[in-house]
Tab-separated table of C-alpha atoms in Angstrom:
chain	number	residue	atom	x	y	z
L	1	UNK	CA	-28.429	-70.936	-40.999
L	2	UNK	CA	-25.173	-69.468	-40.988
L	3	UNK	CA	-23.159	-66.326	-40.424
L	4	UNK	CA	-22.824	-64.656	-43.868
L	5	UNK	CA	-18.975	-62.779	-44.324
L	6	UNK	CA	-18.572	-60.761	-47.513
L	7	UNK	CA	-15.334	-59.441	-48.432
L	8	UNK	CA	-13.785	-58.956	-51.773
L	9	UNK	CA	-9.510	-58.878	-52.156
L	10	UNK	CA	-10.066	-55.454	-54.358
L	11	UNK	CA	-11.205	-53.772	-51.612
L	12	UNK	CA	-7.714	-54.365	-49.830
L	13	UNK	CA	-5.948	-52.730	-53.107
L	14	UNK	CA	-8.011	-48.886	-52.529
L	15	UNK	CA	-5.361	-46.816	-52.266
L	16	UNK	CA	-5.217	-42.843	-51.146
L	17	UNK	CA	-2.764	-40.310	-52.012
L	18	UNK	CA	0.398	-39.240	-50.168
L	19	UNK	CA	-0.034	-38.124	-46.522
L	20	UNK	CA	1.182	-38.452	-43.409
L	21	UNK	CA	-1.315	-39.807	-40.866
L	22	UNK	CA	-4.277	-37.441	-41.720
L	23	UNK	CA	-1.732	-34.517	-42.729
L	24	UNK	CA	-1.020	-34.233	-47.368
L	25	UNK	CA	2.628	-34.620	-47.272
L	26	UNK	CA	4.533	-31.278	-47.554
L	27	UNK	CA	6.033	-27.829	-46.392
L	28	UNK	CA	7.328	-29.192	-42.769
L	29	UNK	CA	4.982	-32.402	-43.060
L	30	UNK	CA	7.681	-35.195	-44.051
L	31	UNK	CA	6.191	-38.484	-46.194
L	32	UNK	CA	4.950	-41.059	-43.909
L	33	UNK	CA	3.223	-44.433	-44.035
L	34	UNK	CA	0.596	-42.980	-45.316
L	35	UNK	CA	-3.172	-42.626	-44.385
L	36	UNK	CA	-4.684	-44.928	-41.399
L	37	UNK	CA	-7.176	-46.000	-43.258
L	38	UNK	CA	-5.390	-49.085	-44.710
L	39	UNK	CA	-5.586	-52.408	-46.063
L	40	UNK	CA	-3.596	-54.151	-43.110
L	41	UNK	CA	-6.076	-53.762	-40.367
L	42	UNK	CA	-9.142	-55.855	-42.619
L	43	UNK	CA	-6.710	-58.050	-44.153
L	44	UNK	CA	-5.103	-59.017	-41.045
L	45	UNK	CA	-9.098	-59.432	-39.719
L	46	UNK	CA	-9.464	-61.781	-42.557
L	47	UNK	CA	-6.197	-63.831	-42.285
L	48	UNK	CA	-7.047	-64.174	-38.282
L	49	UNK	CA	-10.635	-65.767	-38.614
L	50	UNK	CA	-8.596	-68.037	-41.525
L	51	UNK	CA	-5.688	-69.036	-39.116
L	52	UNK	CA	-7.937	-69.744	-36.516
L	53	UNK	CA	-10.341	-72.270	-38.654
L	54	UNK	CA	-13.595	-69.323	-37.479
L	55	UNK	CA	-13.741	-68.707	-41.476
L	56	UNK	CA	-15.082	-72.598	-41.615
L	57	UNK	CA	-18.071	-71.870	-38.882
L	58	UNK	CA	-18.637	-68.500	-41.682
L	59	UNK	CA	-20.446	-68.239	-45.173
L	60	UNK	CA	-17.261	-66.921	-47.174
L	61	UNK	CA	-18.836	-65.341	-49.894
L	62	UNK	CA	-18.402	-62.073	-52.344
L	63	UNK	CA	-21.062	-59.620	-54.008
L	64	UNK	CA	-21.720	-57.676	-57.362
L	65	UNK	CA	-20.438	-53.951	-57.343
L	66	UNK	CA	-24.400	-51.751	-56.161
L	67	UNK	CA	-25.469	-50.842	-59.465
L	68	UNK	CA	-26.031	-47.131	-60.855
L	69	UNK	CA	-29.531	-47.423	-59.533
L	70	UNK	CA	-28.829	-47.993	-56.382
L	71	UNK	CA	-25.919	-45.616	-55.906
L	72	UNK	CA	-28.442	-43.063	-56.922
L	73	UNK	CA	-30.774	-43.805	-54.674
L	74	UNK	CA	-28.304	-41.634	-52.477
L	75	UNK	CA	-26.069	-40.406	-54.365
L	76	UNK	CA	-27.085	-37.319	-57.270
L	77	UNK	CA	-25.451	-38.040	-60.834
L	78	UNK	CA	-23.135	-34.926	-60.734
L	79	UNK	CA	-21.165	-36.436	-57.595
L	80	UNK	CA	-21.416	-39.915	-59.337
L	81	UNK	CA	-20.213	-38.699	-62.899
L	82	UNK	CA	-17.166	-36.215	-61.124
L	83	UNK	CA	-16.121	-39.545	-59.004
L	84	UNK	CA	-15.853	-41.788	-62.063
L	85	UNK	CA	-14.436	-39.534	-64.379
L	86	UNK	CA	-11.273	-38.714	-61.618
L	87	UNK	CA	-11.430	-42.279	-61.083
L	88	UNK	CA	-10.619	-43.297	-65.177
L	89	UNK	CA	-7.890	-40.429	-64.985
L	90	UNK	CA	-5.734	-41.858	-62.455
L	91	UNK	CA	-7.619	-40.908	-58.910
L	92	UNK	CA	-7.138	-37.363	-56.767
L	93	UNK	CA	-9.699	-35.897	-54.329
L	94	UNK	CA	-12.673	-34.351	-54.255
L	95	UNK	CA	-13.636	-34.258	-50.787
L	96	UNK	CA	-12.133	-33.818	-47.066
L	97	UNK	CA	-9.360	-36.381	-46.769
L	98	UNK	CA	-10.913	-39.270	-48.798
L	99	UNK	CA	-8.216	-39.703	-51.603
L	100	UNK	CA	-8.527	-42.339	-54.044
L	101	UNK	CA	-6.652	-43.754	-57.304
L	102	UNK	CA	-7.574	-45.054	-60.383
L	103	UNK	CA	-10.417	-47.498	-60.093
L	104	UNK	CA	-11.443	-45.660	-56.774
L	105	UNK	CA	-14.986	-45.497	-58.243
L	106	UNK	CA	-15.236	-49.154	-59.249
L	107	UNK	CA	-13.815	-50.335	-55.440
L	108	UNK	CA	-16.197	-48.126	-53.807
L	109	UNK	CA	-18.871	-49.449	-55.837
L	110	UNK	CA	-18.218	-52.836	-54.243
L	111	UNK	CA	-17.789	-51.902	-51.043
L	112	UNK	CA	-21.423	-50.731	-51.150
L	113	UNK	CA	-22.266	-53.736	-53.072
L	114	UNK	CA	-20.920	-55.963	-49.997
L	115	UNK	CA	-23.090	-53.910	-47.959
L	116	UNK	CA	-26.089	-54.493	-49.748
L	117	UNK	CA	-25.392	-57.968	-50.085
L	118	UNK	CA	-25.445	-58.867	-46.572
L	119	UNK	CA	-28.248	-56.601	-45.918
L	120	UNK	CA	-30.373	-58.171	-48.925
L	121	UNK	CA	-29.323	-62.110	-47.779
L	122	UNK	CA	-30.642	-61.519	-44.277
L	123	UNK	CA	-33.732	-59.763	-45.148
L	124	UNK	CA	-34.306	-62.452	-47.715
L	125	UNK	CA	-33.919	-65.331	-44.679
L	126	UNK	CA	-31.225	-66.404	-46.462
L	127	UNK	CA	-28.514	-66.064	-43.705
L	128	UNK	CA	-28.904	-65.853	-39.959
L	129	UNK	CA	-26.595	-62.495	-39.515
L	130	UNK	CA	-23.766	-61.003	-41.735
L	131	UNK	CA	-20.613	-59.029	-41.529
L	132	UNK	CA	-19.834	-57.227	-44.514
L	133	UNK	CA	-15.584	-56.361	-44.479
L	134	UNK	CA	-16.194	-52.998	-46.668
L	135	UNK	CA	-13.679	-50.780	-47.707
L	136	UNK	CA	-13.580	-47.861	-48.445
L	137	UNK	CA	-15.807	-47.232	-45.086
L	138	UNK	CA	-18.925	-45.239	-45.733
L	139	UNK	CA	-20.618	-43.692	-43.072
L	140	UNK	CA	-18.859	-39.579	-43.422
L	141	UNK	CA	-19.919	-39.716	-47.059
L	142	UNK	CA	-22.781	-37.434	-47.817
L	143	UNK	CA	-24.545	-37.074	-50.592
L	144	UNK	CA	-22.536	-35.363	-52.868
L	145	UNK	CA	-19.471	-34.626	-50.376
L	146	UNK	CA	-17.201	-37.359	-50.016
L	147	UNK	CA	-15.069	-37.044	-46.442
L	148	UNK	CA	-13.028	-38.481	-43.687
L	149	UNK	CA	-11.579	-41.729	-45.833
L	150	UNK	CA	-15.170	-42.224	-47.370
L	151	UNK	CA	-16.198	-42.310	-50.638
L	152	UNK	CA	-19.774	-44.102	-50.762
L	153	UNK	CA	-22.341	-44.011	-48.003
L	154	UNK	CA	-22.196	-47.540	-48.059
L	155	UNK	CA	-24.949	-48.454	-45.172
L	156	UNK	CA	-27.003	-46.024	-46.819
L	157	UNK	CA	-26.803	-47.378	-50.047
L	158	UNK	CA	-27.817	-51.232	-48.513
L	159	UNK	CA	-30.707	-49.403	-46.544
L	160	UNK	CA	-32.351	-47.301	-49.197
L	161	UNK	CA	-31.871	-50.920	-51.514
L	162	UNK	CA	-33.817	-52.954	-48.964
L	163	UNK	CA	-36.613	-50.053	-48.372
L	164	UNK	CA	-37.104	-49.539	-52.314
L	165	UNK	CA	-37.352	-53.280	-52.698
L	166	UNK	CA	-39.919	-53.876	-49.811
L	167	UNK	CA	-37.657	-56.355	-48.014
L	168	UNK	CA	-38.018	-53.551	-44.664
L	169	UNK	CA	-40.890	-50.791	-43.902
L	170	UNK	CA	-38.454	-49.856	-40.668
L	171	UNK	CA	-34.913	-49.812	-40.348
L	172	UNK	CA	-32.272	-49.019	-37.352
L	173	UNK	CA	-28.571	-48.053	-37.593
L	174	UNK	CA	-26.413	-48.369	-35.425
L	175	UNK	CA	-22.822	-46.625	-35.430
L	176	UNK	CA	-19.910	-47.040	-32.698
L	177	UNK	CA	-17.292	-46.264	-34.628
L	178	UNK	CA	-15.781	-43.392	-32.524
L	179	UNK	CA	-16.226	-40.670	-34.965
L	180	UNK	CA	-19.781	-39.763	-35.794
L	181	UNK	CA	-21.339	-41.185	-38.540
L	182	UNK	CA	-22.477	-37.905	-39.944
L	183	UNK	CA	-23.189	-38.773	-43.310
L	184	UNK	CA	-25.786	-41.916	-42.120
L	185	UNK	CA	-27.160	-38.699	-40.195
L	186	UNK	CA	-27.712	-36.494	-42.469
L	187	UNK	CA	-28.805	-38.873	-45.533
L	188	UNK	CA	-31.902	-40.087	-43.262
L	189	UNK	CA	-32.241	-37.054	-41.056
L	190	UNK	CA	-35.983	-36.418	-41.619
L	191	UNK	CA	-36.699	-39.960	-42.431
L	192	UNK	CA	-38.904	-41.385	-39.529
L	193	UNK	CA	-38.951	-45.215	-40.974
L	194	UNK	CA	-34.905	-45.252	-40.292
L	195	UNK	CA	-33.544	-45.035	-36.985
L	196	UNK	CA	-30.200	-43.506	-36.741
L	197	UNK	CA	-27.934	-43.580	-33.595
L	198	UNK	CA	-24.155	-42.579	-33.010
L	199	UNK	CA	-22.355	-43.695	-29.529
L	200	UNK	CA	-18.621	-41.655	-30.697
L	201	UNK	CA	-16.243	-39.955	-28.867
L	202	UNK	CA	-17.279	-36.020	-28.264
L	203	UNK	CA	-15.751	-33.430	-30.564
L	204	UNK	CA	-13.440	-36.263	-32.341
L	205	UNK	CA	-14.481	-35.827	-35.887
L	206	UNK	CA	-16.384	-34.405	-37.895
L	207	UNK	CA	-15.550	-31.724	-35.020
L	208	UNK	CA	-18.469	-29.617	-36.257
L	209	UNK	CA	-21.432	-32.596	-36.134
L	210	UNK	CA	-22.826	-35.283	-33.364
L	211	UNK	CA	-24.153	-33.084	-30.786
L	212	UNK	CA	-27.096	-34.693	-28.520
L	213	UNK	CA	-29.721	-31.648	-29.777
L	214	UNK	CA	-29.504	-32.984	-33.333
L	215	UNK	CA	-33.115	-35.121	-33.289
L	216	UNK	CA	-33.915	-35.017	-36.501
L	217	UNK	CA	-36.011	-32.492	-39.291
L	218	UNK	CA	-39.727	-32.532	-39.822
L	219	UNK	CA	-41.444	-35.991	-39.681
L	220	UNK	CA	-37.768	-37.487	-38.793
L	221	UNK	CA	-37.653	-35.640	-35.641
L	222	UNK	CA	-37.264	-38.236	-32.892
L	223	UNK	CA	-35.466	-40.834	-35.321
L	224	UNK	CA	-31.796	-39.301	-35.091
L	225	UNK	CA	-29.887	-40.215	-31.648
L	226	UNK	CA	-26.505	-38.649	-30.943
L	227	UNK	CA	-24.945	-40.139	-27.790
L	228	UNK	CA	-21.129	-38.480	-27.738
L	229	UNK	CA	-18.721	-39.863	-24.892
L	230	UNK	CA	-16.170	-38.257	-23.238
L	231	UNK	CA	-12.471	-39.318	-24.339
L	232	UNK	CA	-11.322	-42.084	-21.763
L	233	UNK	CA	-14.930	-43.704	-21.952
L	234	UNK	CA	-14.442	-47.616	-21.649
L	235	UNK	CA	-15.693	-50.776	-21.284
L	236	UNK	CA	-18.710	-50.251	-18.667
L	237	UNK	CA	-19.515	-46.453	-20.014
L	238	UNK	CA	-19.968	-48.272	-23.460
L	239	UNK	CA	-22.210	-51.145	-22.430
L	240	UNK	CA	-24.105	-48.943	-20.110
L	241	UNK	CA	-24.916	-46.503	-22.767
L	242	UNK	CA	-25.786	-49.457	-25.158
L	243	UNK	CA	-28.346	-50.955	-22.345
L	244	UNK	CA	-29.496	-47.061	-21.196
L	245	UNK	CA	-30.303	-45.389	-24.488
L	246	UNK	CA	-29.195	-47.517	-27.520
L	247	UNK	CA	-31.354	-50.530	-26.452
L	248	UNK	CA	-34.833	-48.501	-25.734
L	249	UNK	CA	-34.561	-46.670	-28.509
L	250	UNK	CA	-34.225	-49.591	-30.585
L	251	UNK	CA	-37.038	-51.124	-28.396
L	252	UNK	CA	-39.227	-47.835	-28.940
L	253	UNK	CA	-38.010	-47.608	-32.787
L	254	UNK	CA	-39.297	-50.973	-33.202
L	255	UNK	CA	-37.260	-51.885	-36.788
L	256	UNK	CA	-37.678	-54.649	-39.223
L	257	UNK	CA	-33.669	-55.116	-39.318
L	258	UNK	CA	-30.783	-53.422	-37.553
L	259	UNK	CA	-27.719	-52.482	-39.192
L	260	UNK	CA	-24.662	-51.377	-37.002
L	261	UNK	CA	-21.932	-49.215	-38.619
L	262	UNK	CA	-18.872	-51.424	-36.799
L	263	UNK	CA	-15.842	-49.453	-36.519
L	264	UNK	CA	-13.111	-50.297	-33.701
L	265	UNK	CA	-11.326	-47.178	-33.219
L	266	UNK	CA	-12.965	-47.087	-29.609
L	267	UNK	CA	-10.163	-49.651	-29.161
L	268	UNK	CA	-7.642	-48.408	-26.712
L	269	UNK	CA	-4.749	-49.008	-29.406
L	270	UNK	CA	-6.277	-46.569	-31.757
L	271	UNK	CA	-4.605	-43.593	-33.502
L	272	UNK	CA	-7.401	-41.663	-34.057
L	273	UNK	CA	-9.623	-42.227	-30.760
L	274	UNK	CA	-9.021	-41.586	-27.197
L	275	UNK	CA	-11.250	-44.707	-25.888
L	276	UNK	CA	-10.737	-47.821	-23.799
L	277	UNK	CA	-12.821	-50.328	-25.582
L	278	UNK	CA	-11.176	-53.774	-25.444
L	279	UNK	CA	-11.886	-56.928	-27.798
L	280	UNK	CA	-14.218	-57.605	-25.008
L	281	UNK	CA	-16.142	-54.627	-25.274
L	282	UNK	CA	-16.711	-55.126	-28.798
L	283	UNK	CA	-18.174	-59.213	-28.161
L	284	UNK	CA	-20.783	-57.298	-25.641
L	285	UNK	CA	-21.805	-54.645	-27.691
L	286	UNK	CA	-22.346	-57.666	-30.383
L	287	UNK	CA	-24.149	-59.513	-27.889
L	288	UNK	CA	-26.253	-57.036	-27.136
L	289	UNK	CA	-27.137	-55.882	-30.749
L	290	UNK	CA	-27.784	-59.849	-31.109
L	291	UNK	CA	-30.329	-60.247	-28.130
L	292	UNK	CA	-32.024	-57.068	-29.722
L	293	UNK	CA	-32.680	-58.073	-33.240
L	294	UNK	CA	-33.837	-61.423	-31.393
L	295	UNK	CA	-36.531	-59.522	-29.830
L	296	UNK	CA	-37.180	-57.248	-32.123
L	297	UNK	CA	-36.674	-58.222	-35.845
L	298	UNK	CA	-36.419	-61.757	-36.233
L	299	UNK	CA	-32.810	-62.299	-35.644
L	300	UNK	CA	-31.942	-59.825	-38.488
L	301	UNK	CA	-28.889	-58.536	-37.936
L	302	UNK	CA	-26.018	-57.027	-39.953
L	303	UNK	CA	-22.719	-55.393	-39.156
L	304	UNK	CA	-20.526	-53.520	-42.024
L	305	UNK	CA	-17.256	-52.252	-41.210
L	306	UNK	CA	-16.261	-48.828	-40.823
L	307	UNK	CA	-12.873	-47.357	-39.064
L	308	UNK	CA	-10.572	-49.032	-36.599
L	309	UNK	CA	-6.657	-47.823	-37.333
L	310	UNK	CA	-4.880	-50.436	-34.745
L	311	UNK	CA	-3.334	-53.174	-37.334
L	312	UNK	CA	-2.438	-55.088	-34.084
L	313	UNK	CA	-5.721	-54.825	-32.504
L	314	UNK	CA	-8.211	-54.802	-35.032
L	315	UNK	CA	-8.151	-58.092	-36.084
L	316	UNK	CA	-8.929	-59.407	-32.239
L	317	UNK	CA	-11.654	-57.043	-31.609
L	318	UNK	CA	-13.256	-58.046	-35.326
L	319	UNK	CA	-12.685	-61.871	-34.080
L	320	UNK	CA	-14.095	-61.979	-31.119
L	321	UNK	CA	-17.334	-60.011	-32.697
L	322	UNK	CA	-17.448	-62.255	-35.306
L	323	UNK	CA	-17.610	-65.370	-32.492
L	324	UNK	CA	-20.515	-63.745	-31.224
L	325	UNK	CA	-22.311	-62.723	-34.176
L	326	UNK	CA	-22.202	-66.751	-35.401
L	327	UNK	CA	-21.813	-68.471	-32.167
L	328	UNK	CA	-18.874	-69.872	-32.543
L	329	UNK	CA	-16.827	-71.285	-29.729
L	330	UNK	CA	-13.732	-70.292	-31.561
L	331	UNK	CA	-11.543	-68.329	-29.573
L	332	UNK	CA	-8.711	-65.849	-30.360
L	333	UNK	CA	-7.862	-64.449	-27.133
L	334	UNK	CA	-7.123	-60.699	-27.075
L	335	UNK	CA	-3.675	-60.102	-26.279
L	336	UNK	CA	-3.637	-56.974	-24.952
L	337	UNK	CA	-6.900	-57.476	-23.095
L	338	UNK	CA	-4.916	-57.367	-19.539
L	339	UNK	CA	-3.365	-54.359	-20.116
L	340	UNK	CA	-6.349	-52.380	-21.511
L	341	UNK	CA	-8.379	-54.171	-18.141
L	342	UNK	CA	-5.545	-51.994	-16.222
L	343	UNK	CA	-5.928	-48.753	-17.915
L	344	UNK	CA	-9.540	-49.063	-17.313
L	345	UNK	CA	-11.028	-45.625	-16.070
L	346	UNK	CA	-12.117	-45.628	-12.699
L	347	UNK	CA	-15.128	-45.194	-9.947
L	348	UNK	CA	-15.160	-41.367	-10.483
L	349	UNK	CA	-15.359	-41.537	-13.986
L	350	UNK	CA	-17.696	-43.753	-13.745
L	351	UNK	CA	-20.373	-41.776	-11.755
L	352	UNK	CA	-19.485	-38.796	-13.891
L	353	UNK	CA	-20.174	-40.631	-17.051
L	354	UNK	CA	-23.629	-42.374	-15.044
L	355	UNK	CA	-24.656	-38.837	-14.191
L	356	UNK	CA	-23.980	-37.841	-18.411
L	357	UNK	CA	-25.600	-40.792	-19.457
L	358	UNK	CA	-28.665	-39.837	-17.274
L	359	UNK	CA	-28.778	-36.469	-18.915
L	360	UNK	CA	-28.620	-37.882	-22.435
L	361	UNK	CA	-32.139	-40.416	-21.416
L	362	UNK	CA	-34.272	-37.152	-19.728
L	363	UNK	CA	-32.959	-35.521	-23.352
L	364	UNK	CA	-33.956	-38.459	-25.290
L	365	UNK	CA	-37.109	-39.131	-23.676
L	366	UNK	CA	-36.007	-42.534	-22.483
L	367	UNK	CA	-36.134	-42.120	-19.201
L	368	UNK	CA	-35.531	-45.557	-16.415
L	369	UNK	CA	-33.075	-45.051	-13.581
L	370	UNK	CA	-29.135	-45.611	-13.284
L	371	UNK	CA	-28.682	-49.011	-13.003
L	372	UNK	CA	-28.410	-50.450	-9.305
L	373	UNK	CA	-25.083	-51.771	-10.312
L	374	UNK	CA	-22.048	-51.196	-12.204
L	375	UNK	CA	-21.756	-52.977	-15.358
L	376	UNK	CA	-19.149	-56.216	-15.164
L	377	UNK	CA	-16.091	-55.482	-16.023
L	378	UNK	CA	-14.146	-56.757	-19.478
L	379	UNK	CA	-13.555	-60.166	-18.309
């Protein structure tokens, strides 16, 4: 079977309003290019896996828009019926930087429906694994609040869909996009049948969320893993928190599917992070996810894209995850993989971040030792 890739060209044409970087243009804050969050960095992701023939070894395919039913299912009508009706008059905001314009409902709507999509097609055996390119991103959207460039809880949206239609009794999600996926947290926070875990930079945004004492509420206490990193965290601090916490919990969570909220703003080229995550890190973290969902879930497996600013780096690090995730032998080589292997934290950090990590698995309940050894380094 082969590696399902949903995208639609309307999600490249969302559009916010006028700001600079993260800043609404005006007073002393002078027009710009606009928000991060745009088109170029999943269009150029596209155009790459084209250029390089890896969109032959993929299942190129689209999606319907999720219906009203399913937005619901997370979503309450008010929210729904305020975002359409700003929608049909042009766009605006009604949230925490998450502009849209007119037809903002109607794109978001199919960002979630690529979601759901790929999440539906693997469940259904369908497709070995999927990457869904959504946009708008999803996973700061709560309820009834959209926020930080999000509009729809997309991932949300897919998992409540595949729940409701007894495709999954148990489902995990994982996020390492470097900002916490707050809205996955608090949409499932006292749900016990969905594992939710968030590897993201300390303190980066939401500034107020993603501490490691957030467990869950009532009978989801337990299911809600916060894992934040300290800026500078790269390559081996990533894989060795995937292998010390993200992997038993996954093992001890024990889902039907696992869906990973894939945002590359870890990437050392980012505007909004303060990581050292290389294309590299990315293929392991991919590799690792794989092995698990192998083990665990029958191979089910499905990534949906989040954040990840770097226009330039971006489409590497989404290449060389989509290699892994269909076993291609494709290659796009990242080019600035020598120079982020340079900038690479060192020994001291690494204990420090060891001795953190440790911390985080007595917290967690995890437990197991430090590993013997230190973790490869980005080849």
């Amino acid at each position: 079977m082969a590696t399902g890739f949903f995208w639609d060209e309307r999600c490249f044409w969302h559009h916010g309003g006028n700001y600079a970087l993260t800043l609404p243009v005006g007073g002393l804050v002078q027009p710009g290019a606009g928000l991060p969050e745009s088109p170029e960095t999943k269009r150029r992701l596209k155009n790459l896996i084209e250029v390089t023939g890896l969109a032959g070894a993929l299942r190129m395919q689209g999606a319907p828009p999720a219906s009203e039913e399913e937005l619901r299912r997370v979503h309450p009508a008010a929210y729904l019926t305020a975002f359409k009706a700003l929608s049909d008059r042009g766009g605006g905001e009604l949230g925490l930087r998450s502009p849209f314009g007119r037809d903002g409902y109607e794109t978001a709507a199919l960002s979630a429906g690529l979601a759901t999509a790929a999440l539906r097609e693997v469940l259904d055996g369908r497709l070995a694994n999927a990457y869904a390119l959504s946009r708008p991103p999803g996973h700061h959207c709560l309820p009834d609040w959209p926020n930080g460039f999000c509009l729809l809880a997309n991932i949300a949206i897919a998992v409540e869909a595949a729940l409701a239609e007894k495709r999954a009794e148990r489902i995990a999600v994982v996020d390492w996009d470097v900002h916490h996926g707050n809205g996955t947290e608090a949409i499932f926070l006292s749900r016990p049948e969905v594992l939710t875990v968030s590897l993201h930079q300390e303190r980066n945004y939401p500034l107020d969320t993603g501490g490691a004492e957030v467990r869950g509420e009532g009978p989801g206490h337990g299911a809600n893993l916060n894992i934040p990193l300290p800026p500078g965290t790269g390559h081996r601090g990533y894989l060795e928190a995937m292998d010390r916490l993200v992997l038993p919990a996954l093992r001890r969570h024990r889902p039907d599917a696992i869906v990973v909220a894939c945002g590359f703003d870890a990437s050392a080229l980012d505007p909004l992070g303060r990581m050292m995550a290389s294309a590299e890190t990315f293929r392991e973290m991919t590799r690792r996810m794989k092995e698990a969902a192998a083990d665990l879930c029958g191979n089910r497996l499905v990534l949906v894209h989040e954040g990840g600013y770097s226009e330039v780096h971006v489409p590497f690090c989404g290449h060389a995850v989509l290699e892994e995730l269909s076993g291609s032998g494709i290659r796009a080589p990242d080019p600035l993989g020598a120079t982020i292997r340079a900038r690479q934290p060192g020994p001291a950090f690494d204990r420090f971040l060891s001795d953190h990590l440790s911390d985080l698995a007595a917290h967690f309940g995890l437990g197991g030792p430090r590993p013997p050894g230190p973790v490869p380094a980005a080849s």
